[in-house]
CSV table of C-alpha atoms and ligand atoms in Angstrom, one decimal:
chain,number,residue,atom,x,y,z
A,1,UNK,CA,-41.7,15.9,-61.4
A,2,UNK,CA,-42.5,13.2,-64.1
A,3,UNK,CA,-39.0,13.7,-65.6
A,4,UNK,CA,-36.0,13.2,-64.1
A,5,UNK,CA,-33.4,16.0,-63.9
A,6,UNK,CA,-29.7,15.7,-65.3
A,7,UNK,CA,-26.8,17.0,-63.3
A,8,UNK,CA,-23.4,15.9,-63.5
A,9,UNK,CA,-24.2,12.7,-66.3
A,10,UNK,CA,-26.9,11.5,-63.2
A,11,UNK,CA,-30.5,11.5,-63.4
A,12,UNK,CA,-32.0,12.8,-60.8
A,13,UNK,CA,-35.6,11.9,-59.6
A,14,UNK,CA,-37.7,14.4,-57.4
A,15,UNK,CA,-40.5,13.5,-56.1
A,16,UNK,CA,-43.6,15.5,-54.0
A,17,UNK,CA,-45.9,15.5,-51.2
A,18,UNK,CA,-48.9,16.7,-49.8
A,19,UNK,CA,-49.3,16.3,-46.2
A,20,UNK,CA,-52.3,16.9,-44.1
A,21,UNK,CA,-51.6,17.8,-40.6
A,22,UNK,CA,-54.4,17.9,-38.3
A,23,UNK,CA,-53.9,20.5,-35.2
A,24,UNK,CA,-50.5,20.9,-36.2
A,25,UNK,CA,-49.9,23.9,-34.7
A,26,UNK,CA,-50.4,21.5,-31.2
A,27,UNK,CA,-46.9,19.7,-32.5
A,28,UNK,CA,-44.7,23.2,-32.0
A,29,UNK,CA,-43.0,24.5,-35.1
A,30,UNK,CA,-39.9,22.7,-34.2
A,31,UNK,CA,-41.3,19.3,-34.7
A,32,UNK,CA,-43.4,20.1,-37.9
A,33,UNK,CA,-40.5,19.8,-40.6
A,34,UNK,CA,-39.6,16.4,-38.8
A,35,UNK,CA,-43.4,15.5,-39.0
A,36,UNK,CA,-43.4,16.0,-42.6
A,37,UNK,CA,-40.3,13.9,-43.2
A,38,UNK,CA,-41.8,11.2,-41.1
A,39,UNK,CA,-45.2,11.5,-42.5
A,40,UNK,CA,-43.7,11.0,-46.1
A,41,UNK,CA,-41.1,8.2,-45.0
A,42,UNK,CA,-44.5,6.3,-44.5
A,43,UNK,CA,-45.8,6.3,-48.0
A,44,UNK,CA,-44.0,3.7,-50.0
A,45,UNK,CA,-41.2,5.3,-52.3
A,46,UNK,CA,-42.6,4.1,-55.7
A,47,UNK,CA,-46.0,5.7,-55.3
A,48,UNK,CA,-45.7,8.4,-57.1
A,49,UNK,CA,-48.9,10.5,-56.1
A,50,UNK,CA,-48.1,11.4,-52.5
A,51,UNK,CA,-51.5,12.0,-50.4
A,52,UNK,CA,-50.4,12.1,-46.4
A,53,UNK,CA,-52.5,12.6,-44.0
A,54,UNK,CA,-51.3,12.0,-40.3
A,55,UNK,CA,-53.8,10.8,-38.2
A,56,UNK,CA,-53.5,10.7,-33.9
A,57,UNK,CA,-52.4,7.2,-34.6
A,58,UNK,CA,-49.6,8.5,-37.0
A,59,UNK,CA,-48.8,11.1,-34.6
A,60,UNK,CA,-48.7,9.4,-31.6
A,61,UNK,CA,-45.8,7.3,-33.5
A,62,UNK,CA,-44.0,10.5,-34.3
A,63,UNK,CA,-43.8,11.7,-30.9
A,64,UNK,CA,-42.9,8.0,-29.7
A,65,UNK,CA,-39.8,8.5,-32.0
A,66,UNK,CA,-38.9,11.7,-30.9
A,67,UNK,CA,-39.1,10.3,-27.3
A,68,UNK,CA,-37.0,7.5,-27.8
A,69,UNK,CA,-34.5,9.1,-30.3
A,70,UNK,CA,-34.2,11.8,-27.2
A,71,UNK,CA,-33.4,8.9,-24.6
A,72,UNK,CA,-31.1,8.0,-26.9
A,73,UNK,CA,-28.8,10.6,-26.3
A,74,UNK,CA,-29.3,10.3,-22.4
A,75,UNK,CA,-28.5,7.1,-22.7
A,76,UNK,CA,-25.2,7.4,-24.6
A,77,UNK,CA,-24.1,10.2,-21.9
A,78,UNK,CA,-25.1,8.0,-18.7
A,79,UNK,CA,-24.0,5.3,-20.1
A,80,UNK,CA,-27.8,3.2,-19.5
A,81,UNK,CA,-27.5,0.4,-22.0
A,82,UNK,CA,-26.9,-3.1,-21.3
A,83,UNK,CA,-25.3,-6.1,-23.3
A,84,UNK,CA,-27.4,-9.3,-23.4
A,85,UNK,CA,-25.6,-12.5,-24.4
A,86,UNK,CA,-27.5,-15.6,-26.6
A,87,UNK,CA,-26.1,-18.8,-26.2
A,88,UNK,CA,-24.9,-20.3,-29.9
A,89,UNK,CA,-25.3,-24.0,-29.8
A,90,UNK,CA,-23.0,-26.5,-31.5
A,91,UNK,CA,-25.6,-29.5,-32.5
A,92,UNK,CA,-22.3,-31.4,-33.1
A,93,UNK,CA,-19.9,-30.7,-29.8
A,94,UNK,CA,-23.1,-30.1,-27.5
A,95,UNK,CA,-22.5,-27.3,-26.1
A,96,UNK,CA,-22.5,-23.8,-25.9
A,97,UNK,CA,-19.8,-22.6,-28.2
A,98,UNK,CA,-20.5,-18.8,-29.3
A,99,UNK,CA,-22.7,-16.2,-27.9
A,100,UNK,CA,-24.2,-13.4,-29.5
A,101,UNK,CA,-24.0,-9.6,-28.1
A,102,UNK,CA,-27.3,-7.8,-28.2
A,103,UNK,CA,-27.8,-4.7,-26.6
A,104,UNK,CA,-30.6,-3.9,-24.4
A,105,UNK,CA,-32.5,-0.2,-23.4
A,106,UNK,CA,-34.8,0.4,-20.6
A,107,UNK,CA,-36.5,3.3,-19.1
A,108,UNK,CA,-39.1,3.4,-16.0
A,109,UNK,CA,-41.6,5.5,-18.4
A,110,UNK,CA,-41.3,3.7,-21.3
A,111,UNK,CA,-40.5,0.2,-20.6
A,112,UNK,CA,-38.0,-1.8,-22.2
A,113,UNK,CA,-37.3,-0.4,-25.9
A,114,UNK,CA,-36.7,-2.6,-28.4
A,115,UNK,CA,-33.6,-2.5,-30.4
A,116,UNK,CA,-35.5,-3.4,-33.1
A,117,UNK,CA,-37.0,-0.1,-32.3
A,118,UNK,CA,-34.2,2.1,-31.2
A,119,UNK,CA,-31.2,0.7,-33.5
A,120,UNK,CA,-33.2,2.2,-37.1
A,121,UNK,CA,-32.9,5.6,-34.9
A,122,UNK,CA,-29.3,5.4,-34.0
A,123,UNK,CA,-28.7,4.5,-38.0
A,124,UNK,CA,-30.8,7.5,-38.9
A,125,UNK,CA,-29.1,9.7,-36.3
A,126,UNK,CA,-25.8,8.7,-36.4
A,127,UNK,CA,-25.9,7.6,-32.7
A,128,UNK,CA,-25.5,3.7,-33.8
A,129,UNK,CA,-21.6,4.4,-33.9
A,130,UNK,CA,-21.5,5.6,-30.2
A,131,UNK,CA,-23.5,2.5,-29.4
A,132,UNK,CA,-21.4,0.1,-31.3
A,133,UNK,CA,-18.5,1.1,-29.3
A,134,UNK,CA,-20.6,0.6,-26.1
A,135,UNK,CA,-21.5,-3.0,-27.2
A,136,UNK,CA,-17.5,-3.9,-28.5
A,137,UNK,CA,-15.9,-2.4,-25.2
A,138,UNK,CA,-18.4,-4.8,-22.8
A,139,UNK,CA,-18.1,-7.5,-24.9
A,140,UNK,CA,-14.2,-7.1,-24.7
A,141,UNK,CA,-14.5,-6.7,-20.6
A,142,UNK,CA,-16.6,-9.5,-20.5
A,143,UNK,CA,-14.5,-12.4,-22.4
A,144,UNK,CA,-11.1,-10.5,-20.3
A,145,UNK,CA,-12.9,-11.3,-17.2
A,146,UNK,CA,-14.6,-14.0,-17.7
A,147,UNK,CA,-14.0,-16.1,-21.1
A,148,UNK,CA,-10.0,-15.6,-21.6
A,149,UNK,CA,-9.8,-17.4,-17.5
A,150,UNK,CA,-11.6,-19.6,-17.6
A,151,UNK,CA,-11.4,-21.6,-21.4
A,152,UNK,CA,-13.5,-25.1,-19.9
A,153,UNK,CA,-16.0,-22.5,-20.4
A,154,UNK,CA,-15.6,-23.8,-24.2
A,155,UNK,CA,-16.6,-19.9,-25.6
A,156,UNK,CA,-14.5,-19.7,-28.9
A,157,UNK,CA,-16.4,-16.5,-29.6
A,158,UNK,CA,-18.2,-13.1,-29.5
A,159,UNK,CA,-20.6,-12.2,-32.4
A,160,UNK,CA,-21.5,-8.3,-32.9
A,161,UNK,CA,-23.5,-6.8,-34.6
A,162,UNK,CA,-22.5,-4.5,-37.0
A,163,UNK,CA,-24.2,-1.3,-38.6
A,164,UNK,CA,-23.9,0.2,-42.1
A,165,UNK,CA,-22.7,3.7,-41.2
A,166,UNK,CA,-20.0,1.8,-39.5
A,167,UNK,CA,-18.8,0.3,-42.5
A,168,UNK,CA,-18.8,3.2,-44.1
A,169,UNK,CA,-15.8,4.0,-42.7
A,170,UNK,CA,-12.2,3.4,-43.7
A,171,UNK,CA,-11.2,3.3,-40.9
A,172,UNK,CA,-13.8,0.8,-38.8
A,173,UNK,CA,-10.6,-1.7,-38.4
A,174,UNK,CA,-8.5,1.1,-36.3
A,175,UNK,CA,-12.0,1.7,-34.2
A,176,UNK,CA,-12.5,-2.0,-33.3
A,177,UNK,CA,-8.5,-3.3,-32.8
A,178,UNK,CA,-7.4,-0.8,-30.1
A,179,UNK,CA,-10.4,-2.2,-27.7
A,180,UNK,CA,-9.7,-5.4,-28.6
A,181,UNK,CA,-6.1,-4.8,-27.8
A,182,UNK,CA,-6.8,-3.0,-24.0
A,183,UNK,CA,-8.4,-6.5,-23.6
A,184,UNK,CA,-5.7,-8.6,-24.5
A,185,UNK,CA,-8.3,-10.1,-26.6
A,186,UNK,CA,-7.0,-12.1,-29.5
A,187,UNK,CA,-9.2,-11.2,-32.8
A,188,UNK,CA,-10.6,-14.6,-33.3
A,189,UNK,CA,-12.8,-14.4,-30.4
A,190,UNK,CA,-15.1,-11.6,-31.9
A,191,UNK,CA,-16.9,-12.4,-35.3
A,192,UNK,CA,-18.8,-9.4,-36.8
A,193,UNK,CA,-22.5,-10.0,-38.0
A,194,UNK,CA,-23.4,-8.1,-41.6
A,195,UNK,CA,-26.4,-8.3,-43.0
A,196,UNK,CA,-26.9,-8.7,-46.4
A,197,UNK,CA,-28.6,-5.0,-47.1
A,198,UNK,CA,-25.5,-3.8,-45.2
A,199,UNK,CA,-23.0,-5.9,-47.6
A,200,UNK,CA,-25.1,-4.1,-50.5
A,201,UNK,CA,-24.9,-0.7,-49.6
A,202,UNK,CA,-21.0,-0.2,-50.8
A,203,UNK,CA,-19.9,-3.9,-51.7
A,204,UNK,CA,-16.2,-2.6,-52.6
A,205,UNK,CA,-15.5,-0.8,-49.6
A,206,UNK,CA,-17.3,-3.5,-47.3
A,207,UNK,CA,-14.9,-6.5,-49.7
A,208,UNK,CA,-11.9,-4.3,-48.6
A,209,UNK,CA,-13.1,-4.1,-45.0
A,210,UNK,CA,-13.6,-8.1,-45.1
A,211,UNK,CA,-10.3,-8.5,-46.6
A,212,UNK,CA,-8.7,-6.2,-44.2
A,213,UNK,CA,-9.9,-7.6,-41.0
A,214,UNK,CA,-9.0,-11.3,-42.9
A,215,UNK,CA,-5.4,-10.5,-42.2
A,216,UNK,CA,-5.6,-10.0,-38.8
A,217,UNK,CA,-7.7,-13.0,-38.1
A,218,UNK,CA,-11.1,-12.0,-37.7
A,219,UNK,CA,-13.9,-12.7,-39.4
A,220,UNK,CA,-17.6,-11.7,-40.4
A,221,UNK,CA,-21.2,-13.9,-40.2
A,222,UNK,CA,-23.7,-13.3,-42.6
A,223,UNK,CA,-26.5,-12.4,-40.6
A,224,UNK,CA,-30.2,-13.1,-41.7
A,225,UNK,CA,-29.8,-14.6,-44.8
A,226,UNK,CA,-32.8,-15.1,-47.0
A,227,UNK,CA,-34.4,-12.2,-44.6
A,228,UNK,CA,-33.8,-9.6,-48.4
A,229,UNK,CA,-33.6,-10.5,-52.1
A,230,UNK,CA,-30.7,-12.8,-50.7
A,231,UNK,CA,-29.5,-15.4,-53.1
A,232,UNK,CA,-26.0,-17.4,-53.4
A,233,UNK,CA,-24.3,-14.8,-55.1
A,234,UNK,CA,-23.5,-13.0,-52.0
A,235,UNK,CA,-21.5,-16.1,-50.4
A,236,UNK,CA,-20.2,-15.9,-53.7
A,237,UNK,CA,-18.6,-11.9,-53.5
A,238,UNK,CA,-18.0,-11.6,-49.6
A,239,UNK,CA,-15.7,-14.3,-47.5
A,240,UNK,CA,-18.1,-14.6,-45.1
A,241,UNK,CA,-16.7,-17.3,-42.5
A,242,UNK,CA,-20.4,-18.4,-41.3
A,243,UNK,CA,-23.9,-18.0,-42.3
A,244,UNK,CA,-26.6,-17.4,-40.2
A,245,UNK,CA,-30.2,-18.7,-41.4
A,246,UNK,CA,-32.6,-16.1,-40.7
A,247,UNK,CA,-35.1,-16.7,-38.0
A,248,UNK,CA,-38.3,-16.2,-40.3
A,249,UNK,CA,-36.9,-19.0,-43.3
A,250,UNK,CA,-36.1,-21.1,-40.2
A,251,UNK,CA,-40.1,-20.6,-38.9
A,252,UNK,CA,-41.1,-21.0,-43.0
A,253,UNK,CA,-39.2,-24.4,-43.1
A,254,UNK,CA,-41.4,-25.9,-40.7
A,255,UNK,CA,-44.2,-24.7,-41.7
A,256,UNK,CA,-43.9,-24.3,-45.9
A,257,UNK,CA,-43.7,-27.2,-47.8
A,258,UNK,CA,-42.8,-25.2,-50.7
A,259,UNK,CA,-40.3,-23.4,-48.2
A,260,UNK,CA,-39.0,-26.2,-46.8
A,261,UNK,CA,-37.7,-27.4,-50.2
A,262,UNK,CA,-36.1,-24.3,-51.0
A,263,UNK,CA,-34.6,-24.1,-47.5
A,264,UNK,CA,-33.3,-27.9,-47.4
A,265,UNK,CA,-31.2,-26.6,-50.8
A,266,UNK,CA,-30.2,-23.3,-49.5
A,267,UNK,CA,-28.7,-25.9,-46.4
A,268,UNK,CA,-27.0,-27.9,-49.0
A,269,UNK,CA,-25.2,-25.0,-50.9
A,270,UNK,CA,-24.5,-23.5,-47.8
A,271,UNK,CA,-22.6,-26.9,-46.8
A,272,UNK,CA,-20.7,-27.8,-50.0
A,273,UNK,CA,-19.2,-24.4,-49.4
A,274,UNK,CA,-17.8,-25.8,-46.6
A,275,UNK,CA,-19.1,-22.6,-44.1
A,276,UNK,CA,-20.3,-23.4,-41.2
A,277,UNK,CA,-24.1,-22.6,-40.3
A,278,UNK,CA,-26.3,-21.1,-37.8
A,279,UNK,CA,-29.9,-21.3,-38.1
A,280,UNK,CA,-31.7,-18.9,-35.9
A,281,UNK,CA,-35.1,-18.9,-34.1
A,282,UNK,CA,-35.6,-22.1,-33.1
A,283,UNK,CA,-37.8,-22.4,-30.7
A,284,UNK,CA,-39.2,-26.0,-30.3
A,285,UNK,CA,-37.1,-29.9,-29.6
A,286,UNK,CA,-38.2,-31.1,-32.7
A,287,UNK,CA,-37.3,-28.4,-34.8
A,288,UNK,CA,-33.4,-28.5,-33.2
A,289,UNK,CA,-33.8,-32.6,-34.0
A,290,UNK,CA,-35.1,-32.1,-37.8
A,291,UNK,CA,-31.9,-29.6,-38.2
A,292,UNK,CA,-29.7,-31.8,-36.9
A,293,UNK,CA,-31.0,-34.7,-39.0
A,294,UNK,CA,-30.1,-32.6,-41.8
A,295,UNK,CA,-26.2,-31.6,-40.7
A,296,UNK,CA,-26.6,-28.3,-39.4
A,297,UNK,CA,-24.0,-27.3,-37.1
A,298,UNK,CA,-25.0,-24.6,-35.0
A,299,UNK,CA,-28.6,-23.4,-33.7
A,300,UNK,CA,-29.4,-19.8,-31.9
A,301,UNK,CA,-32.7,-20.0,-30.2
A,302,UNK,CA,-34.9,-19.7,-27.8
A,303,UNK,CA,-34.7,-23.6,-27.6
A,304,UNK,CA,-30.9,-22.9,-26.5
A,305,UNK,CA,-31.4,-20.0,-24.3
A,306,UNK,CA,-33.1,-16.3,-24.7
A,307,UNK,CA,-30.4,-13.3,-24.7
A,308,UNK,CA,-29.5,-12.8,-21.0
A,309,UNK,CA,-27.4,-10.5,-18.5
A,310,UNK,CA,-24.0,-11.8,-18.6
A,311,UNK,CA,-24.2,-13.3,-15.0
A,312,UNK,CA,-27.2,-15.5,-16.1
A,313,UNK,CA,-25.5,-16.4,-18.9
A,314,UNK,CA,-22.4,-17.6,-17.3
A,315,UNK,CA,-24.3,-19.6,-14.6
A,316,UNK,CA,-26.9,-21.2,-17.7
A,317,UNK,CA,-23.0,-22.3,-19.7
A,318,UNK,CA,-22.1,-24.2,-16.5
A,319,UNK,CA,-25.2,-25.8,-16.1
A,320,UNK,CA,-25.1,-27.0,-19.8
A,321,UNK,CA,-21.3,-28.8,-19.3
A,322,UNK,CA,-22.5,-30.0,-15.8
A,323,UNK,CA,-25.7,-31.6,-17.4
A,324,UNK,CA,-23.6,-32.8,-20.4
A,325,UNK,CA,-20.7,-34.4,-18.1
A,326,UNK,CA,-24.0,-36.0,-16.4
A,327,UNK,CA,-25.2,-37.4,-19.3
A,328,UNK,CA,-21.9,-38.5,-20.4
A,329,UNK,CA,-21.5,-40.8,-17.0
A,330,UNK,CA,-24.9,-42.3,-17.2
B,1,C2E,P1,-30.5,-10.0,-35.0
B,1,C2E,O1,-29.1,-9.6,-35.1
B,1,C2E,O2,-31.0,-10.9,-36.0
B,1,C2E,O3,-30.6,-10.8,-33.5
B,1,C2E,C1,-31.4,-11.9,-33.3
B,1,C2E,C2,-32.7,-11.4,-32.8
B,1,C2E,O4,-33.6,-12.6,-32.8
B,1,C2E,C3,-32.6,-11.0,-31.3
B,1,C2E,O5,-33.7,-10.0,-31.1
B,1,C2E,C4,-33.0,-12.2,-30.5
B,1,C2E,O6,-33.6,-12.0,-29.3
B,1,C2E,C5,-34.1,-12.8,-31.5
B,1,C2E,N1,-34.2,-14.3,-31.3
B,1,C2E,C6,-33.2,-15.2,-31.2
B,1,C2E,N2,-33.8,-16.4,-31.1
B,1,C2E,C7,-35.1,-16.3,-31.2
B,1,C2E,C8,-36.2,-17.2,-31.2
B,1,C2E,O7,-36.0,-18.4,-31.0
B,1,C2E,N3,-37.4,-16.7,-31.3
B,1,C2E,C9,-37.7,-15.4,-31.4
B,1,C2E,N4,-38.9,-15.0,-31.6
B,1,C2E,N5,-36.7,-14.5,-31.5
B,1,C2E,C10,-35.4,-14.9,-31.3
B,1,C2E,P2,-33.3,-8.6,-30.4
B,1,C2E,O8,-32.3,-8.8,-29.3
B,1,C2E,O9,-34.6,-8.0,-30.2
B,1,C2E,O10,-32.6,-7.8,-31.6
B,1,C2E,C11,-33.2,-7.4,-32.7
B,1,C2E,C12,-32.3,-6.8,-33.7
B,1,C2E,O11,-31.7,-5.6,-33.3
B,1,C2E,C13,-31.1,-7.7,-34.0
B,1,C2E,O12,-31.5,-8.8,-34.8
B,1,C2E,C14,-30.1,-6.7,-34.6
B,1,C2E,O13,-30.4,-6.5,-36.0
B,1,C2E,C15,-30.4,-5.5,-33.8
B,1,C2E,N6,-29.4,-5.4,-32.7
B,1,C2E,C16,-29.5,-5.9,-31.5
B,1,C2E,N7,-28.3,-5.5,-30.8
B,1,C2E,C17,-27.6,-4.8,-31.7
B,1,C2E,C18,-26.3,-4.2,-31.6
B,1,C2E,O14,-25.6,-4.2,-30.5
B,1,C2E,N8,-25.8,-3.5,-32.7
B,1,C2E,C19,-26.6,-3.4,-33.8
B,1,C2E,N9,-26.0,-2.8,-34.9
B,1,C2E,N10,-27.7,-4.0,-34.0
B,1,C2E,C20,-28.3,-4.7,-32.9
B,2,CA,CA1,-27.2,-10.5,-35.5
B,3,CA,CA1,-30.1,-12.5,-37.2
């Protein structure tokens, strides 16, 4: 396996394992191929002498996965997940002026599942399209019923997340527009979040996408830049209409000089672009002072509010403008 093998004019690499299973006859013959494929997804891809051994640790992860990616499907067919909303603050207007969708998964047994747990599975499994089209269709009820009414509300938009198999697909603008049209929701009021190893994984088709969804007014957020091997020349190739600072260069700033430098330049770019930014993860007062010392225009964070139920997000909004009208008075 040292040398690639040529098909087609393409080199192609195999590579080999050894894996180690303990009591694997306890596992059942139909898990033990998956067990493999999980035990060797574990092992870094350029180490090129494969030695896997799964331990009860490892295994107890495997059947955790299998659980989960299971409930999944339960939960696509009963229709058990939830959308949570986080408030996007405008350091500028002061207020609440964006919120982002973020689905939630909960089961008596297992507790509350986090998506940063689940969503990898429904990307692996193909179940992340199903999902997406949960999340857009309650986002969409949710700004009909209660956003489109009511506009002192001040809600300009919904961000969503959005997954790489879904871009993928030629056809993602006719699965998003006829939901947003049941709605009578106008396309400005939902922005789509892409990260940057999304962007990467078929930058022509996901330029044309941009482009597409460009004529029809609605845009796509960098998500958690500088989270990969991010650097400028992404804002560069994609007409992204925001970018959203990830949460850990946000916690690096204040606490990496050398970070902080980087960051403050990343902020400046960012800027003379003329693109608006969020910064996620802030947490703490003076962290939302220090970025608003330095011109940034919106902040997602705990700070501004966790992601909650769409009631409590409602009632927290109202409470923001009443406290701000307050503070106007006095
Ligand atoms: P993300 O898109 O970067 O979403 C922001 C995450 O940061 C959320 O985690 C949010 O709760 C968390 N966060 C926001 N502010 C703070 C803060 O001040 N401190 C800390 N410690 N955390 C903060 P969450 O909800 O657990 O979501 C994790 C990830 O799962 C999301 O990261 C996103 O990649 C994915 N995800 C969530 N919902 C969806 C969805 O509907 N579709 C897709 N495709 N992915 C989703
Ligand atoms: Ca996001
Ligand atoms: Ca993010």
């Amino acid at each position: 396996f040292s040398h690639p093998i040529a098909m087609e004019g393409e080199e192609i690499l195999f590579s080999a394992a050894i894996c180690g299973i303990p009591y694997g006859n306890q596992l059942g013959s139909e898990n033990l191929l998956n067990y493999v494929e999980y035990l060797t997804a574990l092992v870094p891809r350029t180490q090129e002498t494969l030695l896997v051994r799964g331990d009860e640790y490892v295994k107890h992860g495997f059947l955790r996965q299998k659980t989960i990616e299971a409930y999944l499907y339960r939960a696509i067919e009963e229709d058990l997940f939830e959308v949570y909303y986080q408030p996007i603050y405008s350091l500028k207007e002061k207020c609440v002026v964006s919120l982002e969708a973020l689905v939630r998964l909960k089961d008596e047994k297992l507790g509350a599942i986090p998506p940063d747990e689940f969503i990898p599975l429904a990307e692996q499994n193909g179940t992340i399209t199903q999902i997406s089209e949960i999340v857009l269709e309650e986002c969409c009820r949710f700004l009909a019923k209660h956003v489109l009414p009511n506009p002192s509300l001040g809600i300009r938009t919904i961000h969503v997340n959005i997954a790489a198999a879904q871009c993928l697909n030629r056809n993602l603008k006719e699965s998003i527009l006829p939901v947003l049209e049941r709605y009578h929701v106008p396309t400005h009021m939902i922005t789509l979040e892409l990260t940057e190893r999304t962007a990467i994984e078929a930058p022509k088709l996901m330029l044309w996408h941009m482009q597409e969804f460009g004529k029809i007014g609605m845009g796509f957020a960098m998500d958690d830049y500088g989270s990969g091997n991010s650097n400028c020349s992404y804002l560069i190739r994609f007409p992204f209409r925001e970018i959203k600072i990830d949460k850990n260069m946000t916690w690096s700033y204040f606490e990496n000089p050398t970070a902080k430098i980087v960051i403050e330049n990343e902020i400046k770019t960012i800027q003379k672009l003329g693109l608006p930014l969020i910064m996620e993860g802030v947490e703490k007062k003076e962290q939302s002072d220090a970025l608003e010392a330095l011109g940034v225009d919106m902040i997602q964070g705990y700070y501004y509010g966790k992601p909650m139920p769409e009631t409590e997000c409602l009632r927290y909004i109202r409470r923001m403008h009443f406290a701000k009208e307050e503070y106007g008075k006095s």
